[in-house]
Amino acid sequence: MRRGEESVAAAALIAMVLLPLAEMVVRAVFVTGIPGAGPAVQHLTLWVGFLGASLAARDDRLLSIATGTLLPVAARRWTAVFVALLAVAVTTALCWGAWELVRTQRDMGSIIALHVPVWPTQVVMPVALGSIAVRLALGASPSWPGRIIAALGIPLGALLVWQPAILAGASTWCAVAVVIAAGLLGAPIFVVLGGAAVVLFLAAGSAPVAVLIETYALAVSPTLAAIPLFTLAGFVLAESRASDRLLRLFHAWFGWFPGGTAVVCALLCSFFTVFTGGSGVTILALGGLLFPALLRDGYRDRFALGLLTASGSLGLLLPPAMPLIVYGVIAMIPIEDLFIGGLLPGLLLTGMVAAWGIREGVIRRTPRCPFRGRVAAAALWEAKWEAAMPVVVLVSIFSGWATPIEAAAVAACYALVTQVAIHREVSVVRDLPRVLSSCVALVGGVLIILSVAVGLTSYLITTDAPGQLLQWTQLHIGSRVLFLLALNGFLLIVGCLMDIFSATVVVVPLLVPLGLAYGVHPVHLAMIFIANLELGYLTPPVGLNLFLASYRFDRPLAEVFRASVPFLIILGIGVLLITYVPWLTTGLLALRGR
């Protein structure tokens, strides 16, 4: 079963790479493309997302709020069983809603394209959710009594679906509070968002299928497929020795700066985060390479720890980072505009962190590497394939040669060809299956959060939450400057409590009408949002970079946070510049007449 799951998920991901490439070739030769290619890729995204979530549950890699790890070890055993009980109940309710969606689509006879019915492709949703429920129960405790207690979540979830009258009046908000508490104790984020959506819809008289309708709509949206494809490119680079080549490249070209090694670390982390889709992969993949290099060149231990913790999220504003794509999908903004708008803000934040590294290098008198043209040229030639990758992707998009999905497929294919066939550092037999499985699990962990979060967003829109928020804001905030200041404060709190992906799905639909009302350019609002949430990676209690750096470098969480404080301040100043100097975002867009 394990090999079967991984094989099907890997095959779906590879098909997602090949089909857009074939579409590009056919379109170039015959003008028209492959009939049904777009819908096929979209439904492959559905399979990759849900199978990946099942794999993530199997390997205990579903994304969760890390505050549960702060509990005493003795308390964790009992809270883990309670959390699993609730998680199983929520997942069971979602599974039931997914099955109802499949049955409805079967009865309606809906088709994808070329007379292919929709419902067989949707079967992956209830199957994967059922698998996740079982795995959450089995992983609740090392002992069978704990697992049996967690498995009681299955009848509990079924009871809520069949007897929604239980959730009436005050009990609705009590149930929501219990779901939030479970999230703080370590429940997967998708359980918190999906559980809140299920409870609120049931209390309003709607079945859980209302959540799954929105889940399906988001999973097969036209641009979401870019996320797994760009993530695959990043995983392939991380598996090979591309990081060594890029480190030598950046060191040869920028090592002559004071603090050159710190500058190189900021640049290299930013590059990798762009393609891996999340700072966690960057810290885990590059930490073992960069931390010893910084200590070897005379940097303080605390500075090195803080630099790598902060640098893990530097690339989130640079194209084609995953948060830009997710924001474009949710806010319905052209992704190309977000790529252009994020370029200068992303470079600004990277440059500010690099400048702090230069300051450290001057104070500590760290060694500098003299610039030698021959060495720099040799390093560039050695890393030519990796260095050219962002250029290939952006040129393919902005030249009109490829859509964002096709450009993402080009990036994945480019990474595979260069690292498997040219450098021969990723073995097709030994390494590639593991890379594909890890990529699918990460993508599934993210996509299932987005998929259930959009159900909660749908409930908020149904209750006119955006309109009420707009009315309240206009009543109490009279100027654009005060609005931006309040927005920064609000987003800082959001960043402390939510990960960037779930926050995008839940919060952005509420903010877009506010931005329009106060005259904030939609792309500028996007950069403010993502920059603030990027700052959230360093803020407790949920700051993901803090927990990952603590794990990667085997340091207490408090020590990691203290080391990160200077960089938190620096990035905070950068966020204010992005907020109050809109030209940084809109300047390049104006040159294109957007």
XYZ file of C-alpha atoms in Angstrom:
594
model
C 0.000 0.000 0.000
C 2.844 2.378 0.860
C 4.561 1.865 -2.494
C 1.229 2.010 -4.303
C 0.325 5.400 -2.812
C 3.724 6.850 -3.586
C 3.713 5.454 -7.126
C 0.283 6.872 -7.991
C 1.142 10.271 -6.511
C 4.503 10.364 -8.297
C 2.906 9.361 -11.588
C 0.337 12.151 -11.223
C 3.082 14.690 -10.520
C 5.177 13.571 -13.500
C 2.070 13.736 -15.707
C 1.566 17.308 -14.494
C 5.056 18.107 -15.783
C 4.704 16.374 -19.144
C 1.213 17.458 -20.165
C 1.837 21.242 -20.165
C 5.117 20.682 -22.028
C 3.299 18.632 -24.649
C 0.643 21.354 -24.839
C 3.338 23.955 -25.583
C 4.836 21.858 -28.366
C 1.488 21.027 -29.973
C 0.385 24.662 -29.787
C 3.598 25.827 -31.437
C 3.204 23.327 -34.283
C -0.555 23.207 -34.837
C -1.620 26.583 -33.293
C -4.329 24.868 -31.241
C -3.349 22.881 -28.169
C -4.282 19.454 -26.804
C -8.051 19.185 -26.168
C -8.779 18.881 -22.460
C -5.142 19.362 -21.384
C -5.933 22.214 -18.995
C -8.735 20.437 -17.094
C -6.613 17.269 -16.964
C -3.735 19.109 -15.271
C -6.160 20.740 -12.851
C -7.606 17.383 -11.795
C -4.128 15.909 -11.499
C -3.492 18.714 -8.994
C -6.485 17.429 -7.042
C -4.919 13.954 -6.934
C -1.466 15.214 -6.017
C -2.912 17.392 -3.256
C -5.069 14.749 -1.582
C -2.678 11.832 -2.039
C 0.086 14.083 -0.741
C -1.988 14.934 2.326
C -2.494 11.210 2.957
C 1.264 10.622 2.670
C 1.918 13.557 5.010
C -0.472 12.023 7.564
C 1.296 8.679 7.219
C 4.679 10.266 7.926
C 3.356 12.650 10.632
C 4.169 15.670 8.454
C 0.828 17.460 8.376
C 1.473 21.128 9.131
C 0.454 22.157 12.634
C 0.934 25.000 15.089
C 4.067 24.139 17.017
C 2.866 25.487 20.381
C 1.936 21.967 21.430
C 5.624 21.136 21.726
C 5.934 23.653 24.578
C 3.840 21.439 26.885
C 5.529 19.156 29.432
C 6.310 15.722 28.038
C 3.903 14.007 30.431
C 1.019 16.252 29.362
C 1.680 15.707 25.675
C 0.618 12.039 25.835
C -2.887 12.936 26.985
C -3.287 16.018 24.821
C -2.162 14.023 21.775
C -5.059 11.590 22.267
C -7.582 14.433 22.720
C -6.242 16.261 19.674
C -6.363 13.080 17.584
C -9.948 12.366 18.718
C -11.080 15.775 17.505
C -8.967 15.591 14.328
C -10.478 12.201 13.438
C -14.009 13.564 14.029
C -13.412 16.574 11.757
C -11.756 14.474 9.062
C -14.645 11.991 9.186
C -17.155 14.801 8.654
C -15.095 16.117 5.731
C -14.853 12.593 4.307
C -18.632 12.273 4.445
C -18.995 15.621 2.677
C -16.544 14.511 -0.018
C -18.511 11.320 -0.617
C -21.725 13.326 -0.929
C -20.013 15.537 -3.519
C -18.913 12.482 -5.531
C -22.413 11.001 -5.406
C -23.990 14.279 -6.496
C -21.618 14.717 -9.420
C -22.245 11.130 -10.493
C -25.991 11.721 -10.514
C -25.593 14.991 -12.426
C -23.365 13.402 -15.069
C -20.866 16.278 -15.083
C -17.871 15.872 -17.404
C -14.327 17.259 -17.424
C -13.599 17.207 -21.150
C -13.795 14.744 -24.038
C -16.753 12.987 -22.363
C -14.669 12.065 -19.291
C -16.950 12.203 -16.201
C -15.942 14.292 -13.192
C -16.897 11.950 -10.368
C -14.168 9.277 -10.826
C -11.511 11.981 -10.416
C -13.204 13.189 -7.232
C -13.098 9.753 -5.593
C -9.582 10.557 -4.382
C -11.062 13.088 -1.941
C -13.105 10.737 0.304
C -10.509 7.967 -0.048
C -7.662 10.243 1.050
C -9.670 11.842 3.868
C -10.683 8.394 5.135
C -7.044 7.314 5.046
C -6.028 10.452 6.956
C -8.659 9.795 9.637
C -7.390 6.250 10.167
C -3.765 7.365 10.274
C -4.503 10.157 12.735
C -6.138 7.602 15.032
C -3.227 5.158 14.724
C -0.680 7.919 15.335
C -2.457 9.262 18.429
C -0.604 7.039 20.870
C 1.959 4.243 20.944
C -0.574 2.133 22.899
C -3.838 0.660 21.643
C -6.064 2.180 24.370
C -5.040 5.661 23.200
C -5.615 4.717 19.576
C -9.060 3.315 20.350
C -10.038 6.512 22.162
C -8.874 8.553 19.160
C -10.815 6.269 16.808
C -14.011 7.235 18.645
C -13.740 10.393 16.597
C -15.208 8.422 13.664
C -18.642 7.903 15.255
C -18.425 11.403 16.772
C -17.931 12.942 13.329
C -20.771 10.848 11.903
C -23.047 11.905 14.795
C -22.422 15.597 14.076
C -23.262 15.076 10.389
C -26.455 13.118 11.078
C -27.610 15.180 14.056
C -26.557 18.768 13.299
C -29.125 20.042 15.837
C -26.465 19.326 18.484
C -24.705 22.455 17.230
C -27.295 25.051 18.121
C -26.982 28.354 19.929
C -24.075 28.656 22.342
C -22.865 25.119 21.604
C -21.750 26.295 18.141
C -19.205 28.718 19.510
C -18.190 26.275 22.216
C -17.416 23.753 19.469
C -15.418 26.371 17.531
C -13.496 27.213 20.713
C -12.698 23.520 21.255
C -11.411 23.266 17.669
C -9.170 26.312 18.175
C -7.891 24.908 21.478
C -7.034 21.647 19.715
C -5.093 23.661 17.160
C -3.051 25.322 19.902
C -2.369 21.886 21.354
C -0.994 20.582 18.048
C -3.898 19.571 15.811
C -3.101 19.859 12.089
C -3.966 23.288 10.708
C -6.347 21.787 8.151
C -8.323 20.278 11.055
C -8.670 23.676 12.748
C -9.852 25.461 9.603
C -11.922 22.566 8.297
C -13.418 21.915 11.721
C -14.479 25.542 12.148
C -16.025 25.505 8.666
C -17.901 22.235 9.295
C -19.252 23.408 12.662
C -20.421 26.762 11.309
C -22.040 25.266 8.206
C -23.798 22.553 10.240
C -25.090 25.152 12.689
C -26.403 27.171 9.735
C -28.290 24.130 8.403
C -25.852 23.173 5.630
C -24.135 19.798 5.257
C -20.308 19.401 5.183
C -20.566 18.978 1.418
C -20.742 22.802 1.321
C -17.109 22.856 2.448
C -16.049 20.222 -0.075
C -17.679 22.038 -2.983
C -15.352 24.974 -2.318
C -12.459 22.574 -1.714
C -12.927 20.988 -5.122
C -13.334 24.359 -6.848
C -10.035 25.637 -5.439
C -8.115 22.397 -6.069
C -8.959 22.474 -9.786
C -8.480 26.236 -10.238
C -6.501 27.093 -13.398
C -3.342 28.416 -11.702
C -2.976 26.277 -8.555
C -1.053 23.599 -10.470
C 1.968 25.909 -10.534
C 2.569 25.250 -6.823
C 3.483 21.528 -6.997
C 5.497 22.086 -10.178
C 7.689 24.887 -8.801
C 8.036 22.958 -5.535
C 9.268 19.912 -7.432
C 11.938 22.052 -9.099
C 13.105 23.248 -5.685
C 13.185 19.746 -4.212
C 15.296 18.444 -7.093
C 17.782 21.301 -6.612
C 17.915 20.630 -2.865
C 18.607 16.922 -3.453
C 21.572 17.568 -5.758
C 24.778 19.476 -5.106
C 23.312 22.618 -6.622
C 23.635 24.387 -3.264
C 27.417 23.771 -3.264
C 27.780 25.188 -6.761
C 25.635 28.219 -5.978
C 27.543 28.815 -2.744
C 30.822 28.875 -4.671
C 29.239 31.137 -7.290
C 27.947 33.697 -4.810
C 31.152 33.516 -2.778
C 33.302 34.137 -5.849
C 31.195 37.121 -6.916
C 30.292 38.650 -3.533
C 32.889 37.252 -1.129
C 35.056 40.374 -1.479
C 32.424 42.391 0.421
C 32.964 42.926 4.143
C 30.824 40.184 5.635
C 30.866 38.399 2.308
C 29.902 35.000 3.706
C 26.856 36.479 5.434
C 25.837 38.206 2.192
C 26.227 34.921 0.350
C 24.034 33.132 2.922
C 21.250 35.701 2.477
C 21.406 35.422 -1.314
C 21.581 31.636 -1.379
C 18.709 31.177 1.092
C 16.602 33.644 -0.872
C 17.288 31.755 -4.102
C 16.307 28.402 -2.636
C 13.173 29.651 -0.880
C 11.869 30.959 -4.198
C 11.810 27.462 -5.647
C 11.267 25.236 -2.622
C 8.075 27.119 -1.799
C 8.710 27.402 1.929
C 11.423 28.495 4.299
C 11.348 25.196 6.170
C 12.959 23.319 3.304
C 15.617 26.024 2.978
C 16.636 25.900 6.636
C 16.686 22.116 6.733
C 18.493 21.719 3.391
C 21.087 24.496 3.696
C 21.576 24.844 7.444
C 24.151 22.075 7.648
C 26.156 23.693 4.837
C 25.964 27.376 5.789
C 26.157 27.326 9.597
C 29.652 25.762 9.742
C 30.795 28.106 6.938
C 29.763 31.160 8.971
C 31.463 29.890 12.148
C 34.600 28.982 10.189
C 34.865 32.556 8.881
C 34.699 34.046 12.376
C 31.039 35.033 12.728
C 29.493 34.859 16.181
C 27.400 31.789 16.923
C 24.347 33.907 17.818
C 24.652 35.976 14.644
C 24.935 32.870 12.455
C 21.913 31.305 14.131
C 19.809 34.438 13.714
C 20.911 35.030 10.127
C 19.973 31.558 8.918
C 16.693 31.575 10.848
C 15.685 34.873 9.238
C 17.079 34.162 5.779
C 14.924 31.071 5.391
C 11.929 33.197 4.413
C 13.638 35.929 2.383
C 12.542 34.682 -1.031
C 8.787 34.654 -0.395
C 8.263 37.922 -2.296
C 10.483 37.051 -5.240
C 9.029 35.383 -8.339
C 7.927 32.636 -8.635
C 7.502 31.987 -4.895
C 4.500 29.968 -3.761
C 2.813 32.704 -1.625
C 2.583 34.950 -4.686
C 0.789 32.224 -6.623
C -1.595 31.437 -3.776
C -2.422 35.118 -3.310
C -3.093 35.497 -7.027
C -5.453 32.511 -6.985
C -7.426 33.780 -3.976
C -7.539 37.481 -4.899
C -7.935 36.784 -8.641
C -4.968 38.983 -9.594
C -2.798 38.112 -12.627
C 0.161 36.173 -11.278
C 2.491 37.972 -13.694
C 1.594 41.273 -12.006
C 2.427 39.817 -8.594
C 5.757 38.544 -9.913
C 6.650 42.043 -11.120
C 5.320 43.753 -8.003
C 7.269 41.473 -5.660
C 10.647 41.920 -7.341
C 11.806 45.181 -5.702
C 10.293 44.470 -2.254
C 11.886 41.025 -2.256
C 15.265 42.441 -3.221
C 14.876 45.151 -0.574
C 14.373 42.664 2.269
C 17.222 40.478 1.041
C 19.462 43.532 0.718
C 18.661 44.744 4.239
C 19.578 41.390 5.767
C 22.734 41.301 3.645
C 23.606 44.843 4.809
C 23.371 43.703 8.432
C 25.743 40.900 7.506
C 28.183 43.464 6.072
C 27.998 45.382 9.355
C 28.796 42.184 11.282
C 31.708 41.478 8.963
C 33.180 44.950 9.530
C 32.853 44.683 13.309
C 34.249 41.149 13.524
C 36.871 41.746 10.810
C 35.879 38.531 9.113
C 38.072 37.302 6.250
C 37.286 38.539 2.758
C 37.798 36.701 -0.487
C 39.548 38.906 -3.090
C 37.650 39.115 -6.350
C 39.403 37.145 -9.068
C 37.850 37.319 -12.494
C 39.048 33.887 -13.535
C 37.702 32.218 -10.361
C 34.381 34.070 -10.676
C 34.030 33.064 -14.322
C 34.821 29.435 -13.491
C 32.237 29.427 -10.669
C 29.655 30.938 -12.999
C 30.374 28.319 -15.626
C 30.125 25.527 -13.061
C 26.744 26.797 -11.790
C 25.454 28.007 -15.154
C 22.472 25.660 -15.222
C 21.218 26.621 -11.770
C 21.915 30.344 -12.249
C 19.985 30.376 -15.521
C 16.888 28.735 -14.060
C 15.109 31.912 -12.811
C 15.890 33.609 -16.130
C 14.387 30.728 -18.111
C 11.202 30.788 -16.015
C 10.646 34.550 -16.090
C 11.500 34.932 -19.769
C 9.106 32.120 -20.674
C 6.282 33.904 -18.817
C 6.855 37.521 -19.811
C 7.672 36.744 -23.429
C 4.225 35.182 -23.808
C 5.812 31.861 -24.734
C 4.265 30.053 -21.762
C 1.452 30.446 -19.252
C 2.386 30.389 -15.536
C 1.455 26.685 -15.379
C 3.571 25.886 -18.426
C 6.449 27.950 -17.027
C 6.226 25.942 -13.806
C 6.376 22.729 -15.857
C 9.401 24.134 -17.702
C 11.083 24.834 -14.335
C 10.422 21.301 -13.066
C 11.600 19.709 -16.321
C 14.664 21.979 -16.406
C 15.626 20.983 -12.859
C 15.139 17.287 -13.618
C 17.145 17.372 -16.845
C 20.039 19.391 -15.403
C 20.379 17.486 -12.129
C 19.516 13.980 -13.383
C 20.904 13.892 -16.913
C 23.595 16.592 -17.019
C 25.101 16.629 -13.517
C 23.935 13.053 -12.776
C 23.618 13.839 -9.068
C 20.022 12.657 -8.689
C 19.603 8.985 -9.516
C 16.373 8.027 -11.271
C 16.233 4.734 -9.387
C 17.744 5.602 -6.008
C 16.866 9.280 -5.414
C 14.021 10.418 -7.653
C 11.246 8.307 -6.023
C 12.182 9.732 -2.623
C 12.277 13.282 -3.987
C 8.865 12.876 -5.618
C 7.372 11.406 -2.438
C 8.764 14.195 -0.246
C 7.586 16.844 -2.684
C 4.079 15.396 -2.900
C 3.825 15.164 0.909
C 4.824 18.808 1.351
C 2.499 19.981 -1.418
C -0.342 17.885 0.004
C 0.183 19.348 3.463
C -0.149 22.853 1.997
C -2.953 22.208 -0.505
C -5.237 20.499 1.993
C -4.943 23.574 4.230
C -5.850 25.840 1.324
C -8.655 23.533 0.245
C -10.490 23.481 3.588
C -9.674 27.108 4.403
C -11.595 28.215 1.342
C -14.662 26.525 2.860
C -14.341 28.707 5.959
C -13.902 31.737 3.708
C -17.077 30.776 1.876
C -18.996 30.807 5.168
C -17.596 34.240 6.054
C -18.635 35.602 2.664
C -22.094 34.054 3.018
C -22.569 35.917 6.301
C -21.320 39.155 4.656
C -18.304 39.381 6.950
C -16.333 41.446 4.358
C -19.150 43.991 4.109
C -19.515 44.285 7.879
C -15.745 44.658 8.300
C -15.656 47.345 5.600
C -18.499 49.252 7.242
C -16.865 49.111 10.673
C -13.450 50.138 9.328
C -14.755 53.123 7.396
C -16.658 54.243 10.488
C -13.581 54.203 12.745
C -10.615 54.841 10.397
C -10.743 58.032 8.392
C -7.468 58.151 6.447
C -5.425 55.891 4.226
C -2.308 56.266 6.409
C -4.157 55.165 9.543
C -5.660 52.277 7.601
C -2.206 51.069 6.532
C -0.926 51.401 10.092
C -3.871 49.392 11.433
C -3.380 46.870 8.635
C 0.239 46.307 9.645
C -0.768 45.760 13.249
C -3.567 43.376 12.309
C -1.383 41.360 9.936
C 1.369 41.126 12.533
C -1.134 39.483 14.886
C -2.327 37.205 12.069
C 1.279 36.252 11.333
C 1.777 35.333 14.978
C -1.216 32.981 14.940
C -1.580 31.574 11.404
C 0.696 30.211 8.712
C 0.964 32.213 5.516
C -1.111 29.842 3.362
C -4.176 29.498 5.575
C -4.016 33.224 6.355
C -4.059 33.992 2.641
C -7.197 31.968 2.017
C -9.094 33.156 5.098
C -7.984 36.785 5.468
C -7.373 38.038 1.908
C -11.062 37.961 0.838
C -11.773 40.189 3.843
C -8.964 42.637 3.059
C -9.425 43.101 -0.686
C -12.620 45.215 -0.357
C -10.899 47.304 2.332
C -7.906 47.940 0.098
C -10.139 49.086 -2.733
C -12.115 51.368 -0.410
C -8.945 53.109 0.786
C -7.363 53.348 -2.657
C -4.591 50.789 -2.122
C -3.389 49.228 -5.378
C -4.304 45.492 -5.377
C -0.707 44.416 -6.011
C 0.564 46.811 -3.316
C -1.920 45.264 -0.875
C -0.588 41.829 -1.845
C 3.000 42.835 -1.087
C 1.991 44.368 2.262
C 0.172 41.176 3.160
C 2.924 38.740 2.156
C 5.705 40.877 3.680
C 3.874 41.010 7.022
C 3.234 37.261 6.963
C 6.885 36.696 6.042
C 7.710 38.573 9.226
C 5.388 36.151 11.006
C 7.856 33.315 10.357
C 10.047 34.919 13.044
C 7.380 35.857 15.586
C 6.240 33.592 18.403
C 4.172 31.610 19.172
C 3.737 30.146 15.674
C 6.895 31.426 13.940
C 7.746 28.388 11.847
C 11.372 29.393 11.284
C 11.991 29.505 15.034
C 10.871 25.918 15.542
C 12.650 24.591 12.467
C 15.900 26.337 13.362
C 15.609 24.997 16.918
C 15.225 21.494 15.471
C 17.906 21.847 12.773
C 20.608 23.386 14.970
C 19.596 21.620 18.212
C 19.182 24.857 20.153
C 16.549 25.874 22.731
C 13.670 27.825 21.240
C 14.349 30.837 23.484
C 17.954 30.996 22.251
C 16.823 30.927 18.617
C 14.340 33.733 19.243
C 16.934 35.931 20.974
C 19.313 35.423 18.075
C 16.577 36.385 15.609
C 15.485 39.626 17.297
C 17.863 41.950 15.343
C 16.673 40.454 12.063
C 13.046 40.721 13.196
C 13.610 44.469 13.690
C 15.378 44.824 10.336
C 12.640 43.020 8.438
C 10.034 45.013 10.349
C 11.599 48.226 9.040
C 11.547 46.714 5.567
C 7.839 45.915 5.906
C 7.142 49.548 6.835
C 9.068 50.739 3.764
C 7.068 48.371 1.543
C 3.854 49.639 3.140
C 4.467 53.387 2.951
C 6.542 53.591 -0.236
C 4.116 52.079 -2.777
C 6.488 52.869 -5.651
C 8.572 49.857 -4.573
C 5.645 47.683 -5.618
C 3.957 49.669 -8.374
C 6.974 51.305 -10.027
C 7.800 48.427 -12.350
C 4.109 47.786 -12.993
C 3.716 51.393 -14.155
C 6.399 50.824 -16.772
C 4.183 48.094 -18.233
C 1.104 50.299 -18.032
C -0.564 48.166 -15.336
